[in-house]
Amino acid sequence: MRFQTQRPASWQVCIACGNEMVETDPHPRCNVCGGLLEIHHRPPHLTPAELLQRFTERRGGSPGANASGVWRFREIVLPSADAVVSYPEGNTPLLHRVVLDRWSGVEHLLLKHEGHNPTGSFKDRGMTVGVTQARRIGATAVACASTGNTAASLAAYAAQGGLPALVLVPRDGVPTGKLAQALAYGAKTLLVRGDFDDCLRLVEEASEHLGVYLLNSINPFRIEGQKTIVLELLQQLSWQSPDWIIFPAGNLGNTAAFGKALREARSWGLIERLPRLAAVQAAGAAPFARSFAEGFVERHRVKATTVATAIKIGNPASYDRAVVAIRETNGVVLSVPDAELLEAKATIDASGVGCEPASAVSLAGLRQLVRSGQVKPGDRVVAVLTGHILKDPDLLLRYHQETDPPPPGANRPVEIEPTLAAVERVLHEKREQ
Ligand code: F0G
């Protein structure tokens, strides 16, 4: 259908067939053709200057939902929402470390660290909006498939919103930190004998047949929340666009959200120029990079393998939205081998910043783009780190204790007798190295 009268403040549109649905329609996909949905908003009734003034006031304002790094931008996220379920989330730092400039090859690299969110990943930004919407439409339960972070985030926000949560994760390969969170926050946790792509197919079927509200990033309200990673970093840069935003890409929710945020920010007069997006995949899970290399003539699917379990995804759900985002921003998509992402991670960790493995593809990808000359050393680059260092402690311990051969930056613990002489010996050894 199409609205015949004036459109409401926000509504849903299928990006495949143009079908329009009301904002409170609970279908996770277009109810005509099954395509991906996108939320459209009427342009804000405020001028750009008035909007920016509001965002500034709320940033330093009193505690509560308006101080959230998501709901601060409510006019361009979900204007009609009230009774929001907010931790609050967002307000993550933009960091700079000279060692990471040197490693990547750009002169002044900024890191937007989304691991500083309440459950340790950017997922909280989409989940606060998704669970708020679930309550608005009277959902009785919420569900997702996940490589771990979405599950942890959904579990936490569902607990806060008083909704039962069901999470489907691959039986093998979900890092300890993430699984522990999902259990602790109280989600019913299903360990599926299959990979993430199997979990996603299954949860979509479950949402259709069992009446649970789907909160994967297929859900367009999740995308609205994730837009605020970009809105917040633009605000931190006084609305002066950087040249590049570089970030990890798995199921492609963020790629879609970043493109939409930039498109809207420009059309509503908040920024003048679009940064270029650079989406980075792990080489063993790079169907989107492969499609990009061929000019997006074909949608590829692969059997994914990578140590970066968060982005071990072979059939990304937001593919169609992400193609638009890359095209509109003159963006690029690339992939990095596991050895490089692990080296990048060890460098980020040793700088004192720390992040989970998938996040480090941002830095590894940036080094590749600098070496190939696509990114110039003087370009203004923001790299997004998507998750916290403690999400995947098992990988860290394996990495730092590997001896055959020790990987770059490995830092083996040393077992000693409880004597001063033993401590002294280790101290001297360190100095001699
Ligand atoms: N980084 C981290 C830490 C993630 O957890 C994910 C996705 C991504 C990057 C990729 O983002 O899917 O928007 O392209 N994690 C999902 C999950 C799949 O279930 O937690 P994307």
XYZ file of C-alpha atoms in Angstrom, residues 130-367:
238
model
C 14.270 -2.187 19.131
C 13.067 -3.064 22.625
C 11.310 0.307 22.959
C 9.477 -0.500 19.717
C 8.708 -4.054 20.927
C 6.945 -2.572 23.943
C 5.075 -0.003 21.856
C 3.546 -2.674 19.656
C 2.712 -4.931 22.600
C 5.139 -7.771 21.761
C 4.919 -10.665 24.213
C 8.465 -11.953 23.609
C 11.558 -10.937 21.630
C 14.113 -13.055 19.779
C 17.342 -12.910 17.815
C 20.016 -15.028 16.182
C 23.496 -13.964 17.130
C 27.235 -14.524 17.065
C 27.078 -13.332 20.689
C 26.906 -9.564 21.051
C 23.343 -9.119 19.840
C 22.318 -11.902 22.215
C 24.012 -10.209 25.175
C 22.441 -6.865 24.323
C 18.960 -8.210 23.663
C 19.089 -10.174 26.903
C 19.952 -7.039 28.884
C 17.388 -4.722 27.288
C 14.626 -7.344 27.380
C 15.340 -7.794 31.094
C 15.038 -4.043 31.613
C 11.873 -3.874 29.507
C 10.264 -6.846 31.275
C 10.008 -9.000 28.124
C 10.989 -12.672 27.805
C 13.946 -13.077 25.404
C 14.938 -15.993 23.210
C 18.423 -16.052 21.705
C 19.779 -18.519 19.142
C 23.554 -18.834 18.928
C 25.886 -21.323 17.213
C 26.746 -24.131 19.654
C 30.444 -23.775 18.836
C 32.421 -20.579 18.757
C 30.483 -18.052 20.808
C 33.096 -16.397 23.052
C 32.795 -16.913 26.791
C 32.091 -13.283 27.660
C 29.096 -13.037 25.336
C 27.537 -16.373 26.255
C 27.971 -15.617 29.936
C 26.172 -12.283 29.502
C 23.188 -13.810 27.690
C 22.773 -16.368 30.482
C 23.290 -13.882 33.287
C 20.797 -11.329 31.930
C 18.262 -14.145 31.784
C 17.609 -14.873 28.096
C 16.434 -18.353 27.131
C 19.591 -19.381 25.272
C 19.478 -21.982 22.509
C 22.797 -23.502 21.400
C 22.072 -24.392 17.781
C 24.010 -27.199 16.105
C 24.845 -25.032 13.108
C 26.446 -21.694 12.227
C 25.120 -18.126 12.483
C 23.464 -18.335 9.074
C 21.489 -21.391 10.285
C 20.504 -19.512 13.457
C 19.224 -16.541 11.457
C 17.139 -18.684 9.119
C 15.673 -20.497 12.100
C 14.818 -17.405 14.125
C 13.119 -15.799 11.114
C 10.928 -18.899 10.825
C 10.253 -18.829 14.548
C 9.223 -15.187 14.466
C 6.838 -15.882 11.602
C 5.233 -18.993 13.085
C 5.576 -18.573 16.834
C 4.713 -14.895 17.197
C 7.939 -13.629 18.785
C 9.134 -10.153 17.752
C 12.352 -10.396 15.733
C 15.159 -8.121 16.887
C 17.965 -8.931 14.483
C 19.245 -6.027 12.423
C 16.790 -7.067 9.714
C 14.461 -5.125 12.004
C 14.604 -1.526 10.718
C 14.255 -0.026 14.209
C 17.612 -1.536 15.159
C 19.125 0.319 12.200
C 17.657 3.615 13.447
C 19.510 3.191 16.745
C 22.785 2.185 15.105
C 22.713 5.365 12.996
C 23.706 7.208 16.154
C 27.265 5.813 16.057
C 27.764 8.125 13.085
C 25.609 10.974 14.416
C 27.508 10.988 17.689
C 30.927 10.929 16.049
C 29.868 13.776 13.754
C 28.767 15.742 16.800
C 32.134 15.041 18.459
C 33.771 16.455 15.312
C 31.567 19.592 15.452
C 29.634 18.319 12.405
C 32.707 18.522 10.176
C 32.702 15.277 8.209
C 35.876 13.182 8.263
C 37.182 11.876 4.921
C 36.654 8.217 5.869
C 34.716 6.100 8.345
C 36.126 2.562 8.513
C 34.424 -0.289 10.368
C 33.926 -4.089 10.541
C 31.193 -5.642 8.401
C 29.442 -8.944 9.056
C 25.669 -9.042 8.777
C 25.883 -5.503 7.297
C 23.519 -3.784 9.730
C 26.095 -1.117 10.516
C 26.980 -0.569 6.873
C 23.286 0.081 6.207
C 22.868 2.264 9.297
C 25.942 4.394 8.588
C 24.845 5.044 5.016
C 21.341 6.019 6.128
C 22.643 8.297 8.886
C 24.886 10.137 6.434
C 22.224 10.434 3.748
C 19.733 11.897 6.232
C 22.278 14.144 7.954
C 23.111 15.711 4.624
C 19.552 16.034 3.383
C 18.474 17.635 6.667
C 21.347 20.133 6.591
C 23.454 18.787 9.492
C 26.563 18.132 7.376
C 27.676 19.425 3.994
C 29.820 16.584 2.747
C 29.556 12.788 2.901
C 32.541 10.875 4.275
C 33.465 7.724 2.363
C 32.544 4.448 4.058
C 35.085 1.611 4.178
C 33.535 -1.703 5.254
C 36.043 -4.389 6.240
C 35.393 -8.124 6.389
C 37.538 -11.058 7.512
C 38.990 -12.812 4.460
C 37.277 -16.112 5.312
C 33.886 -14.414 5.660
C 33.908 -11.851 2.873
C 30.913 -12.345 0.562
C 30.209 -8.594 0.511
C 33.807 -7.717 -0.406
C 33.617 -10.227 -3.231
C 30.388 -8.723 -4.569
C 31.905 -5.232 -4.325
C 34.984 -6.317 -6.314
C 32.635 -7.403 -9.097
C 30.640 -4.156 -9.079
C 27.781 -5.726 -7.093
C 26.530 -7.676 -10.108
C 25.973 -10.737 -7.947
C 25.103 -11.411 -4.312
C 27.598 -13.969 -2.994
C 27.148 -16.403 -0.139
C 30.028 -18.325 1.459
C 30.668 -20.865 4.210
C 32.334 -18.530 6.693
C 35.538 -19.230 8.611
C 37.486 -16.716 10.728
C 38.835 -16.301 14.254
C 36.757 -13.117 14.458
C 33.617 -15.024 15.464
C 31.460 -11.871 15.666
C 31.670 -11.449 11.892
C 31.765 -15.116 10.919
C 28.789 -14.683 8.601
C 28.407 -16.099 5.103
C 25.031 -14.721 4.007
C 24.621 -11.186 5.362
C 21.008 -10.184 5.895
C 21.270 -6.442 5.214
C 23.026 -6.942 1.861
C 20.583 -4.854 -0.207
C 20.632 -1.913 2.196
C 24.430 -2.078 2.435
C 24.904 -1.922 -1.348
C 22.981 1.382 -1.337
C 25.156 2.704 1.512
C 28.424 1.888 -0.265
C 27.220 3.303 -3.575
C 25.863 6.529 -2.073
C 29.049 7.280 -0.150
C 31.492 6.288 -2.895
C 32.563 3.673 -0.391
C 34.820 0.641 -0.576
C 34.617 -2.909 0.783
C 37.731 -4.959 1.510
C 38.857 -7.965 3.487
C 41.831 -8.815 5.706
C 43.336 -12.202 6.574
C 43.053 -13.489 10.156
C 46.807 -13.091 10.752
C 46.544 -9.354 10.007
C 43.463 -8.761 12.093
C 45.142 -10.543 15.010
C 48.249 -8.412 14.618
C 46.078 -5.282 14.513
C 44.251 -6.456 17.616
C 47.488 -7.113 19.496
C 48.595 -3.574 18.593
C 45.313 -1.998 19.720
C 45.426 -4.012 22.942
C 49.062 -3.163 23.671
C 48.278 0.545 23.143
C 46.037 0.255 26.204
C 42.832 0.734 24.186
C 41.823 -2.917 23.698
C 38.996 -4.357 21.604
C 37.497 -7.684 20.572
C 38.913 -9.511 17.504
C 36.255 -8.445 14.974
C 36.776 -4.776 15.844
C 40.423 -4.945 14.838
C 39.607 -5.455 11.152
C 39.040 -1.666 11.085
C 42.708 -0.990 11.784
C 44.011 -3.853 9.623
C 41.800 -2.669 6.750
C 42.982 0.901 7.175
C 46.630 -0.151 6.882
